Amino acid sequence: MHFTCYESASEMLEKVEHFLMRKEARHNLPLGILKQKAKDEKSNYAMAEDLFLAIGENEQNEVEVVLIRTASRNLIICGHLSAVKKAAHWLNKKGVQLPGVVGCTDTAKAFADEWSKVTTCKTEATMKQNIYQLEKLRQFQRNPGKLTYATEDDIALVMSWTEEFEKEALGLTEHPTLERDVLQEIRNNRVFFWRDTDCTPVSMAKRARELKNGVVVNFVYTPDEYQRKGYATTCVGALSERLLNEGFKFCSLNTNAENPTSNSIYMSIGYEPVGDAVEYRFHYV
């Protein structure tokens, strides 16, 4: 097996898109990141200097494993298990430092197990996720109100709810570019509120990574005082309906596998499980 690093997301996407598209919804994270970075390249938006892109190929030049790492975040990995193990040895020889790995459960586990052997680090599974796909919306009970875009007047609220979501769902306590990122999301019409009949925002969801046939919904958040009233169901259902009406063939989202409430919400409106993922954190001695 031979490995190749890429400086261009567009070139790498062209190489790996067919491989990842075999399970488009399951691979929504690497596909979405590559598509966004490729779009940034075309618009001359500077790529992060520490963006790491690589693939592993067999002797027939067929893609076996895809490796992506943005900023100082975890390695994103997908591929065949034998190739994943070889990738761990290759990255270690290159002297790559990794805080963790995320990917489909069997793939991420295979890499984490092998990485612990070659680096003698300890691994900790920190988040288990279910991956869902929606092609047709079911009828569901909608709360009175309407779905609206968040505006720049809402930036403080979106920042606050985004921070709370990151703490509760992702375990993140620092986001140094939060204001910039949220402002960009708002200006690109990617943040949505469900507003009640008094026009008060009661739930939030974001339109995220766009795939070839689908689009990802994420950052679904409802503050404590509005929970257990059906607002999250209504917000996600209304946004999913809007995205399907735009022409996307499906919507996809990832949920915390240990949160039965959110999982039941999504399944009640038509989301069906298509896979699972896990995140491992590495602890070095």
PDB file of C-alpha atoms in Angstrom:
ATOM      1  CA  MET A   1       0.000   0.000   0.000  1.00  0.00           C
ATOM      2  CA  HIS A   2       1.206   3.506  -0.781  1.00  0.00           C
ATOM      3  CA  PHE A   3       0.084   6.793   0.762  1.00  0.00           C
ATOM      4  CA  THR A   4      -0.217  10.212  -0.868  1.00  0.00           C
ATOM      5  CA  CYS A   5      -0.625  13.605   0.800  1.00  0.00           C
ATOM      6  CA  TYR A   6      -2.622  16.337  -0.923  1.00  0.00           C
ATOM      7  CA  GLU A   7      -2.430  20.101  -0.676  1.00  0.00           C
ATOM      8  CA  SER A   8      -5.597  20.616  -2.730  1.00  0.00           C
ATOM      9  CA  ALA A   9      -8.980  19.511  -1.429  1.00  0.00           C
ATOM     10  CA  SER A  10     -10.337  19.660  -4.986  1.00  0.00           C
ATOM     11  CA  GLU A  11      -7.738  17.188  -6.242  1.00  0.00           C
ATOM     12  CA  MET A  12      -8.297  14.846  -3.325  1.00  0.00           C
ATOM     13  CA  LEU A  13     -12.089  15.033  -3.694  1.00  0.00           C
ATOM     14  CA  GLU A  14     -11.802  14.071  -7.348  1.00  0.00           C
ATOM     15  CA  LYS A  15      -9.757  11.049  -6.296  1.00  0.00           C
ATOM     16  CA  VAL A  16     -11.899   9.828  -3.386  1.00  0.00           C
ATOM     17  CA  GLU A  17     -15.441  10.994  -4.155  1.00  0.00           C
ATOM     18  CA  HIS A  18     -16.520   7.746  -5.808  1.00  0.00           C
ATOM     19  CA  PHE A  19     -15.137   5.745  -2.874  1.00  0.00           C
ATOM     20  CA  LEU A  20     -16.954   7.880  -0.291  1.00  0.00           C
ATOM     21  CA  MET A  21     -20.180   8.147  -2.306  1.00  0.00           C
ATOM     22  CA  ARG A  22     -20.817   4.424  -1.926  1.00  0.00           C
ATOM     23  CA  LYS A  23     -22.199   5.341   1.506  1.00  0.00           C
ATOM     24  CA  GLU A  24     -22.892   9.041   1.110  1.00  0.00           C
ATOM     25  CA  ALA A  25     -24.835   9.636   4.310  1.00  0.00           C
ATOM     26  CA  ARG A  26     -22.454   7.578   6.466  1.00  0.00           C
ATOM     27  CA  HIS A  27     -19.531   9.533   5.037  1.00  0.00           C
ATOM     28  CA  ASN A  28     -21.198  12.939   5.331  1.00  0.00           C
ATOM     29  CA  LEU A  29     -18.357  14.317   7.487  1.00  0.00           C
ATOM     30  CA  PRO A  30     -15.364  13.710   5.161  1.00  0.00           C
ATOM     31  CA  LEU A  31     -17.430  14.389   2.034  1.00  0.00           C
ATOM     32  CA  GLY A  32     -18.829  17.619   3.425  1.00  0.00           C
ATOM     33  CA  ILE A  33     -15.445  18.908   4.574  1.00  0.00           C
ATOM     34  CA  LEU A  34     -13.756  18.147   1.254  1.00  0.00           C
ATOM     35  CA  LYS A  35     -16.572  19.777  -0.712  1.00  0.00           C
ATOM     36  CA  GLN A  36     -16.442  22.920   1.441  1.00  0.00           C
ATOM     37  CA  LYS A  37     -12.650  23.168   1.227  1.00  0.00           C
ATOM     38  CA  ALA A  38     -12.817  22.651  -2.542  1.00  0.00           C
ATOM     39  CA  LYS A  39     -15.380  25.441  -2.740  1.00  0.00           C
ATOM     40  CA  ASP A  40     -13.112  27.684  -0.672  1.00  0.00           C
ATOM     41  CA  GLU A  41     -10.261  27.027  -3.101  1.00  0.00           C
ATOM     42  CA  LYS A  42     -12.355  28.094  -6.087  1.00  0.00           C
ATOM     43  CA  SER A  43     -13.304  31.328  -4.332  1.00  0.00           C
ATOM     44  CA  ASN A  44      -9.645  31.933  -3.368  1.00  0.00           C
ATOM     45  CA  TYR A  45     -10.496  31.553   0.302  1.00  0.00           C
ATOM     46  CA  ALA A  46      -7.244  30.606   2.028  1.00  0.00           C
ATOM     47  CA  MET A  47      -7.078  27.039   3.312  1.00  0.00           C
ATOM     48  CA  ALA A  48      -5.820  26.393   6.822  1.00  0.00           C
ATOM     49  CA  GLU A  49      -2.076  25.787   6.816  1.00  0.00           C
ATOM     50  CA  ASP A  50      -2.423  22.773   9.100  1.00  0.00           C
ATOM     51  CA  LEU A  51      -5.086  21.035   7.010  1.00  0.00           C
ATOM     52  CA  PHE A  52      -3.927  17.454   6.543  1.00  0.00           C
ATOM     53  CA  LEU A  53      -5.237  15.438   3.591  1.00  0.00           C
ATOM     54  CA  ALA A  54      -4.036  11.971   2.596  1.00  0.00           C
ATOM     55  CA  ILE A  55      -5.182   8.731   1.022  1.00  0.00           C
ATOM     56  CA  GLY A  56      -3.904   5.174   0.976  1.00  0.00           C
ATOM     57  CA  GLU A  57      -4.127   3.104  -2.226  1.00  0.00           C
ATOM     58  CA  ASN A  58      -3.497  -0.535  -3.063  1.00  0.00           C
ATOM     59  CA  GLU A  59      -1.292  -1.835  -5.878  1.00  0.00           C
ATOM     60  CA  GLN A  60      -4.134  -1.295  -8.359  1.00  0.00           C
ATOM     61  CA  ASN A  61      -4.308   2.394  -7.329  1.00  0.00           C
ATOM     62  CA  GLU A  62      -7.705   1.856  -5.731  1.00  0.00           C
ATOM     63  CA  VAL A  63      -8.528   3.987  -2.700  1.00  0.00           C
ATOM     64  CA  GLU A  64      -8.451   1.980   0.532  1.00  0.00           C
ATOM     65  CA  VAL A  65      -8.408   4.651   3.230  1.00  0.00           C
ATOM     66  CA  VAL A  66      -9.102   8.411   3.491  1.00  0.00           C
ATOM     67  CA  LEU A  67      -7.476  10.632   6.132  1.00  0.00           C
ATOM     68  CA  ILE A  68      -8.529  14.210   6.906  1.00  0.00           C
ATOM     69  CA  ARG A  69      -7.572  16.498   9.740  1.00  0.00           C
ATOM     70  CA  THR A  70      -8.600  20.144  10.063  1.00  0.00           C
ATOM     71  CA  ALA A  71      -6.844  22.588  12.386  1.00  0.00           C
ATOM     72  CA  SER A  72      -5.834  20.820  15.606  1.00  0.00           C
ATOM     73  CA  ARG A  73      -8.859  18.548  15.692  1.00  0.00           C
ATOM     74  CA  ASN A  74      -9.196  14.796  15.627  1.00  0.00           C
ATOM     75  CA  LEU A  75      -8.249  12.746  12.616  1.00  0.00           C
ATOM     76  CA  ILE A  76     -11.246  11.825  10.449  1.00  0.00           C
ATOM     77  CA  ILE A  77     -10.804   8.384   8.951  1.00  0.00           C
ATOM     78  CA  CYS A  78     -12.770   6.022   6.731  1.00  0.00           C
ATOM     79  CA  GLY A  79     -11.723   2.959   4.803  1.00  0.00           C
ATOM     80  CA  HIS A  80     -11.101  -0.758   4.909  1.00  0.00           C
ATOM     81  CA  LEU A  81      -9.930  -2.151   8.244  1.00  0.00           C
ATOM     82  CA  SER A  82      -6.633  -3.589   6.981  1.00  0.00           C
ATOM     83  CA  ALA A  83      -5.769  -0.266   5.350  1.00  0.00           C
ATOM     84  CA  VAL A  84      -6.725   1.661   8.480  1.00  0.00           C
ATOM     85  CA  LYS A  85      -4.179  -0.301  10.504  1.00  0.00           C
ATOM     86  CA  LYS A  86      -1.475   0.390   7.917  1.00  0.00           C
ATOM     87  CA  ALA A  87      -2.392   4.066   8.057  1.00  0.00           C
ATOM     88  CA  ALA A  88      -1.651   4.100  11.798  1.00  0.00           C
ATOM     89  CA  HIS A  89       1.891   2.855  11.174  1.00  0.00           C
ATOM     90  CA  TRP A  90       2.432   5.302   8.299  1.00  0.00           C
ATOM     91  CA  LEU A  91       1.267   8.306  10.320  1.00  0.00           C
ATOM     92  CA  ASN A  92       3.442   7.290  13.262  1.00  0.00           C
ATOM     93  CA  LYS A  93       6.513   7.034  11.035  1.00  0.00           C
ATOM     94  CA  LYS A  94       5.743  10.519   9.705  1.00  0.00           C
ATOM     95  CA  GLY A  95       5.755  11.812  13.285  1.00  0.00           C
ATOM     96  CA  VAL A  96       2.139  12.994  13.132  1.00  0.00           C
ATOM     97  CA  GLN A  97       0.687  13.919  16.520  1.00  0.00           C
ATOM     98  CA  LEU A  98      -2.997  13.126  17.012  1.00  0.00           C
ATOM     99  CA  PRO A  99      -5.319  14.095  19.884  1.00  0.00           C
ATOM    100  CA  GLY A 100      -7.877  11.531  18.740  1.00  0.00           C
ATOM    101  CA  VAL A 101      -9.776   9.965  15.865  1.00  0.00           C
ATOM    102  CA  VAL A 102     -13.379   9.958  14.657  1.00  0.00           C
ATOM    103  CA  GLY A 103     -15.083   7.763  12.098  1.00  0.00           C
ATOM    104  CA  CYS A 104     -17.550   4.945  11.574  1.00  0.00           C
ATOM    105  CA  THR A 105     -17.400   2.691  14.627  1.00  0.00           C
ATOM    106  CA  ASP A 106     -15.515  -0.300  13.209  1.00  0.00           C
ATOM    107  CA  THR A 107     -13.054   1.916  11.326  1.00  0.00           C
ATOM    108  CA  ALA A 108     -12.294   4.295  14.189  1.00  0.00           C
ATOM    109  CA  LYS A 109     -11.904   1.419  16.643  1.00  0.00           C
ATOM    110  CA  ALA A 110      -9.485  -0.410  14.344  1.00  0.00           C
ATOM    111  CA  PHE A 111      -7.360   2.715  14.012  1.00  0.00           C
ATOM    112  CA  ALA A 112      -7.469   3.525  17.741  1.00  0.00           C
ATOM    113  CA  ASP A 113      -6.442  -0.018  18.663  1.00  0.00           C
ATOM    114  CA  GLU A 114      -3.510   0.039  16.249  1.00  0.00           C
ATOM    115  CA  TRP A 115      -2.481   3.576  17.212  1.00  0.00           C
ATOM    116  CA  SER A 116      -2.341   2.559  20.871  1.00  0.00           C
ATOM    117  CA  LYS A 117       0.059  -0.243  19.921  1.00  0.00           C
ATOM    118  CA  VAL A 118       2.449   1.877  17.857  1.00  0.00           C
ATOM    119  CA  THR A 119       2.470   4.870  20.220  1.00  0.00           C
ATOM    120  CA  THR A 120       1.740   3.121  23.577  1.00  0.00           C
ATOM    121  CA  CYS A 121      -0.991   5.688  24.250  1.00  0.00           C
ATOM    122  CA  LYS A 122      -4.237   4.910  26.023  1.00  0.00           C
ATOM    123  CA  THR A 123      -7.511   5.326  24.160  1.00  0.00           C
ATOM    124  CA  GLU A 124     -10.862   6.534  25.480  1.00  0.00           C
ATOM    125  CA  ALA A 125     -14.154   6.362  23.598  1.00  0.00           C
ATOM    126  CA  THR A 126     -15.621   9.798  24.300  1.00  0.00           C
ATOM    127  CA  MET A 127     -18.634   9.963  22.025  1.00  0.00           C
ATOM    128  CA  LYS A 128     -20.834   7.440  20.268  1.00  0.00           C
ATOM    129  CA  GLN A 129     -23.120   8.664  17.513  1.00  0.00           C
ATOM    130  CA  ASN A 130     -25.941   7.355  15.372  1.00  0.00           C
ATOM    131  CA  ILE A 131     -26.037   8.488  11.737  1.00  0.00           C
ATOM    132  CA  TYR A 132     -29.491   9.093  10.261  1.00  0.00           C
ATOM    133  CA  GLN A 133     -30.888   9.732   6.796  1.00  0.00           C
ATOM    134  CA  LEU A 134     -34.252  11.204   5.817  1.00  0.00           C
ATOM    135  CA  GLU A 135     -35.656  10.823   2.303  1.00  0.00           C
ATOM    136  CA  LYS A 136     -39.344  11.386   2.989  1.00  0.00           C
ATOM    137  CA  LEU A 137     -40.819  13.345   5.853  1.00  0.00           C
ATOM    138  CA  ARG A 138     -43.506  11.713   7.967  1.00  0.00           C
ATOM    139  CA  GLN A 139     -46.545  13.555   9.231  1.00  0.00           C
ATOM    140  CA  PHE A 140     -45.865  14.924  12.699  1.00  0.00           C
ATOM    141  CA  GLN A 141     -47.448  17.228  15.246  1.00  0.00           C
ATOM    142  CA  ARG A 142     -46.283  20.786  14.517  1.00  0.00           C
ATOM    143  CA  ASN A 143     -46.268  23.484  17.136  1.00  0.00           C
ATOM    144  CA  PRO A 144     -47.796  26.837  16.213  1.00  0.00           C
ATOM    145  CA  GLY A 145     -45.199  29.291  14.947  1.00  0.00           C
ATOM    146  CA  LYS A 146     -42.841  29.528  11.984  1.00  0.00           C
ATOM    147  CA  LEU A 147     -39.353  28.665  10.770  1.00  0.00           C
ATOM    148  CA  THR A 148     -37.169  31.720  10.193  1.00  0.00           C
ATOM    149  CA  TYR A 149     -33.589  32.585   9.368  1.00  0.00           C
ATOM    150  CA  ALA A 150     -31.493  33.963  12.211  1.00  0.00           C
ATOM    151  CA  THR A 151     -30.305  37.506  11.457  1.00  0.00           C
ATOM    152  CA  GLU A 152     -27.308  39.529  12.579  1.00  0.00           C
ATOM    153  CA  ASP A 153     -29.532  40.949  15.317  1.00  0.00           C
ATOM    154  CA  ASP A 154     -29.663  37.419  16.737  1.00  0.00           C
ATOM    155  CA  ILE A 155     -25.887  36.863  16.857  1.00  0.00           C
ATOM    156  CA  ALA A 156     -25.616  37.001  20.651  1.00  0.00           C
ATOM    157  CA  LEU A 157     -28.363  34.390  21.069  1.00  0.00           C
ATOM    158  CA  VAL A 158     -26.938  32.108  18.371  1.00  0.00           C
ATOM    159  CA  MET A 159     -23.481  32.351  19.950  1.00  0.00           C
ATOM    160  CA  SER A 160     -24.892  31.488  23.368  1.00  0.00           C
ATOM    161  CA  TRP A 161     -26.908  28.517  22.084  1.00  0.00           C
ATOM    162  CA  THR A 162     -23.982  27.301  19.974  1.00  0.00           C
ATOM    163  CA  GLU A 163     -21.712  27.397  23.034  1.00  0.00           C
ATOM    164  CA  GLU A 164     -24.261  25.481  25.093  1.00  0.00           C
ATOM    165  CA  PHE A 165     -24.647  22.868  22.362  1.00  0.00           C
ATOM    166  CA  GLU A 166     -20.884  22.415  22.080  1.00  0.00           C
ATOM    167  CA  LYS A 167     -20.563  21.942  25.843  1.00  0.00           C
ATOM    168  CA  GLU A 168     -23.474  19.528  26.173  1.00  0.00           C
ATOM    169  CA  ALA A 169     -23.165  17.521  22.958  1.00  0.00           C
ATOM    170  CA  LEU A 170     -19.503  17.795  21.991  1.00  0.00           C
ATOM    171  CA  GLY A 171     -17.733  18.400  25.271  1.00  0.00           C
ATOM    172  CA  LEU A 172     -16.055  21.518  23.845  1.00  0.00           C
ATOM    173  CA  THR A 173     -15.334  24.400  26.181  1.00  0.00           C
ATOM    174  CA  GLU A 174     -13.271  26.624  23.874  1.00  0.00           C
ATOM    175  CA  HIS A 175     -14.155  28.104  20.501  1.00  0.00           C
ATOM    176  CA  PRO A 176     -11.845  31.087  19.869  1.00  0.00           C
ATOM    177  CA  THR A 177     -13.423  31.946  16.495  1.00  0.00           C
ATOM    178  CA  LEU A 178     -17.027  31.534  17.644  1.00  0.00           C
ATOM    179  CA  GLU A 179     -18.217  35.060  16.816  1.00  0.00           C
ATOM    180  CA  ARG A 180     -16.636  34.980  13.354  1.00  0.00           C
ATOM    181  CA  ASP A 181     -17.991  31.524  12.580  1.00  0.00           C
ATOM    182  CA  VAL A 182     -21.517  32.291  13.769  1.00  0.00           C
ATOM    183  CA  LEU A 183     -21.612  35.566  11.857  1.00  0.00           C
ATOM    184  CA  GLN A 184     -20.572  33.755   8.684  1.00  0.00           C
ATOM    185  CA  GLU A 185     -23.249  31.096   9.238  1.00  0.00           C
ATOM    186  CA  ILE A 186     -25.913  33.757   9.730  1.00  0.00           C
ATOM    187  CA  ARG A 187     -24.845  35.714   6.652  1.00  0.00           C
ATOM    188  CA  ASN A 188     -24.949  32.485   4.611  1.00  0.00           C
ATOM    189  CA  ASN A 189     -28.501  31.744   5.854  1.00  0.00           C
ATOM    190  CA  ARG A 190     -27.461  28.545   7.632  1.00  0.00           C
ATOM    191  CA  VAL A 191     -28.973  29.207  11.062  1.00  0.00           C
ATOM    192  CA  PHE A 192     -32.691  28.672  11.622  1.00  0.00           C
ATOM    193  CA  PHE A 193     -35.026  29.320  14.530  1.00  0.00           C
ATOM    194  CA  TRP A 194     -38.427  27.950  15.249  1.00  0.00           C
ATOM    195  CA  ARG A 195     -40.307  30.951  16.650  1.00  0.00           C
ATOM    196  CA  ASP A 196     -43.481  30.572  18.659  1.00  0.00           C
ATOM    197  CA  THR A 197     -46.614  32.638  18.084  1.00  0.00           C
ATOM    198  CA  ASP A 198     -45.019  35.539  19.978  1.00  0.00           C
ATOM    199  CA  CYS A 199     -42.023  35.386  17.550  1.00  0.00           C
ATOM    200  CA  THR A 200     -39.773  34.229  20.389  1.00  0.00           C
ATOM    201  CA  PRO A 201     -36.968  31.842  19.296  1.00  0.00           C
ATOM    202  CA  VAL A 202     -37.580  28.545  21.084  1.00  0.00           C
ATOM    203  CA  SER A 203     -35.378  26.092  19.150  1.00  0.00           C
ATOM    204  CA  MET A 204     -32.429  26.241  16.748  1.00  0.00           C
ATOM    205  CA  ALA A 205     -31.036  24.070  13.950  1.00  0.00           C
ATOM    206  CA  LYS A 206     -28.327  24.681  11.389  1.00  0.00           C
ATOM    207  CA  ARG A 207     -27.942  23.781   7.747  1.00  0.00           C
ATOM    208  CA  ALA A 208     -24.436  22.372   7.512  1.00  0.00           C
ATOM    209  CA  ARG A 209     -22.409  20.280   5.073  1.00  0.00           C
ATOM    210  CA  GLU A 210     -23.784  19.970   1.553  1.00  0.00           C
ATOM    211  CA  LEU A 211     -23.146  16.672  -0.207  1.00  0.00           C
ATOM    212  CA  LYS A 212     -23.731  15.655  -3.810  1.00  0.00           C
ATOM    213  CA  ASN A 213     -27.264  14.420  -3.176  1.00  0.00           C
ATOM    214  CA  GLY A 214     -27.926  15.396   0.412  1.00  0.00           C
ATOM    215  CA  VAL A 215     -27.385  17.996   3.103  1.00  0.00           C
ATOM    216  CA  VAL A 216     -26.548  17.746   6.805  1.00  0.00           C
ATOM    217  CA  VAL A 217     -28.591  19.220   9.644  1.00  0.00           C
ATOM    218  CA  ASN A 218     -26.728  19.875  12.894  1.00  0.00           C
ATOM    219  CA  PHE A 219     -26.515  22.030  16.037  1.00  0.00           C
ATOM    220  CA  VAL A 220     -30.071  21.227  17.055  1.00  0.00           C
ATOM    221  CA  TYR A 221     -30.549  23.030  20.360  1.00  0.00           C
ATOM    222  CA  THR A 222     -33.496  23.880  22.578  1.00  0.00           C
ATOM    223  CA  PRO A 223     -32.893  25.673  25.899  1.00  0.00           C
ATOM    224  CA  ASP A 224     -34.153  24.041  29.083  1.00  0.00           C
ATOM    225  CA  GLU A 225     -37.197  26.260  29.487  1.00  0.00           C
ATOM    226  CA  TYR A 226     -38.553  25.203  26.082  1.00  0.00           C
ATOM    227  CA  GLN A 227     -37.726  21.498  26.195  1.00  0.00           C
ATOM    228  CA  ARG A 228     -40.305  18.691  26.226  1.00  0.00           C
ATOM    229  CA  LYS A 229     -42.786  20.863  24.332  1.00  0.00           C
ATOM    230  CA  GLY A 230     -42.189  19.542  20.827  1.00  0.00           C
ATOM    231  CA  TYR A 231     -40.203  22.549  19.607  1.00  0.00           C
ATOM    232  CA  ALA A 232     -37.111  20.557  18.545  1.00  0.00           C
ATOM    233  CA  THR A 233     -39.270  18.121  16.583  1.00  0.00           C
ATOM    234  CA  THR A 234     -41.059  20.984  14.860  1.00  0.00           C
ATOM    235  CA  CYS A 235     -37.832  22.875  14.125  1.00  0.00           C
ATOM    236  CA  VAL A 236     -35.965  19.898  12.656  1.00  0.00           C
ATOM    237  CA  GLY A 237     -39.045  18.712  10.772  1.00  0.00           C
ATOM    238  CA  ALA A 238     -39.693  22.125   9.235  1.00  0.00           C
ATOM    239  CA  LEU A 239     -36.047  22.619   8.265  1.00  0.00           C
ATOM    240  CA  SER A 240     -35.793  19.120   6.786  1.00  0.00           C
ATOM    241  CA  GLU A 241     -38.953  19.761   4.774  1.00  0.00           C
ATOM    242  CA  ARG A 242     -37.502  23.027   3.479  1.00  0.00           C
ATOM    243  CA  LEU A 243     -34.258  21.351   2.408  1.00  0.00           C
ATOM    244  CA  LEU A 244     -36.036  18.504   0.617  1.00  0.00           C
ATOM    245  CA  ASN A 245     -38.210  21.060  -1.173  1.00  0.00           C
ATOM    246  CA  GLU A 246     -35.021  22.793  -2.341  1.00  0.00           C
ATOM    247  CA  GLY A 247     -34.174  19.640  -4.260  1.00  0.00           C
ATOM    248  CA  PHE A 248     -31.915  17.653  -1.953  1.00  0.00           C
ATOM    249  CA  LYS A 249     -32.629  13.931  -2.161  1.00  0.00           C
ATOM    250  CA  PHE A 250     -32.023  13.408   1.537  1.00  0.00           C
ATOM    251  CA  CYS A 251     -31.109  15.069   4.816  1.00  0.00           C
ATOM    252  CA  SER A 252     -28.586  13.544   7.196  1.00  0.00           C
ATOM    253  CA  LEU A 253     -27.722  14.132  10.830  1.00  0.00           C
ATOM    254  CA  ASN A 254     -25.595  12.619  13.580  1.00  0.00           C
ATOM    255  CA  THR A 255     -26.931  12.201  17.097  1.00  0.00           C
ATOM    256  CA  ASN A 256     -25.556  11.204  20.467  1.00  0.00           C
ATOM    257  CA  ALA A 257     -26.262   7.472  20.652  1.00  0.00           C
ATOM    258  CA  GLU A 258     -26.714   7.757  24.424  1.00  0.00           C
ATOM    259  CA  ASN A 259     -29.503  10.337  24.139  1.00  0.00           C
ATOM    260  CA  PRO A 260     -32.712   8.358  23.511  1.00  0.00           C
ATOM    261  CA  THR A 261     -34.825  11.522  23.466  1.00  0.00           C
ATOM    262  CA  SER A 262     -33.118  13.115  20.470  1.00  0.00           C
ATOM    263  CA  ASN A 263     -32.984   9.792  18.634  1.00  0.00           C
ATOM    264  CA  SER A 264     -36.722   9.236  19.080  1.00  0.00           C
ATOM    265  CA  ILE A 265     -37.428  12.788  17.903  1.00  0.00           C
ATOM    266  CA  TYR A 266     -35.644  12.271  14.611  1.00  0.00           C
ATOM    267  CA  MET A 267     -37.096   8.838  13.944  1.00  0.00           C
ATOM    268  CA  SER A 268     -40.595  10.149  14.614  1.00  0.00           C
ATOM    269  CA  ILE A 269     -40.342  12.501  11.625  1.00  0.00           C
ATOM    270  CA  GLY A 270     -38.821   9.952   9.249  1.00  0.00           C
ATOM    271  CA  TYR A 271     -35.083   9.794   9.903  1.00  0.00           C
ATOM    272  CA  GLU A 272     -33.765   6.240   9.616  1.00  0.00           C
ATOM    273  CA  PRO A 273     -30.458   4.899  11.008  1.00  0.00           C
ATOM    274  CA  VAL A 274     -27.819   4.164   8.352  1.00  0.00           C
ATOM    275  CA  GLY A 275     -24.735   3.703  10.512  1.00  0.00           C
ATOM    276  CA  ASP A 276     -22.897   4.657  13.667  1.00  0.00           C
ATOM    277  CA  ALA A 277     -19.731   6.504  14.541  1.00  0.00           C
ATOM    278  CA  VAL A 278     -17.409   6.905  17.500  1.00  0.00           C
ATOM    279  CA  GLU A 279     -14.787   9.363  18.674  1.00  0.00           C
ATOM    280  CA  TYR A 280     -11.667   8.268  20.544  1.00  0.00           C
ATOM    281  CA  ARG A 281      -9.394  10.509  22.576  1.00  0.00           C
ATOM    282  CA  PHE A 282      -5.727   9.563  22.923  1.00  0.00           C
ATOM    283  CA  HIS A 283      -3.880   9.922  26.233  1.00  0.00           C
ATOM    284  CA  TYR A 284      -0.100   9.844  25.943  1.00  0.00           C
ATOM    285  CA  VAL A 285       2.126   8.779  28.809  1.00  0.00           C
TER     286      VAL A 285
END
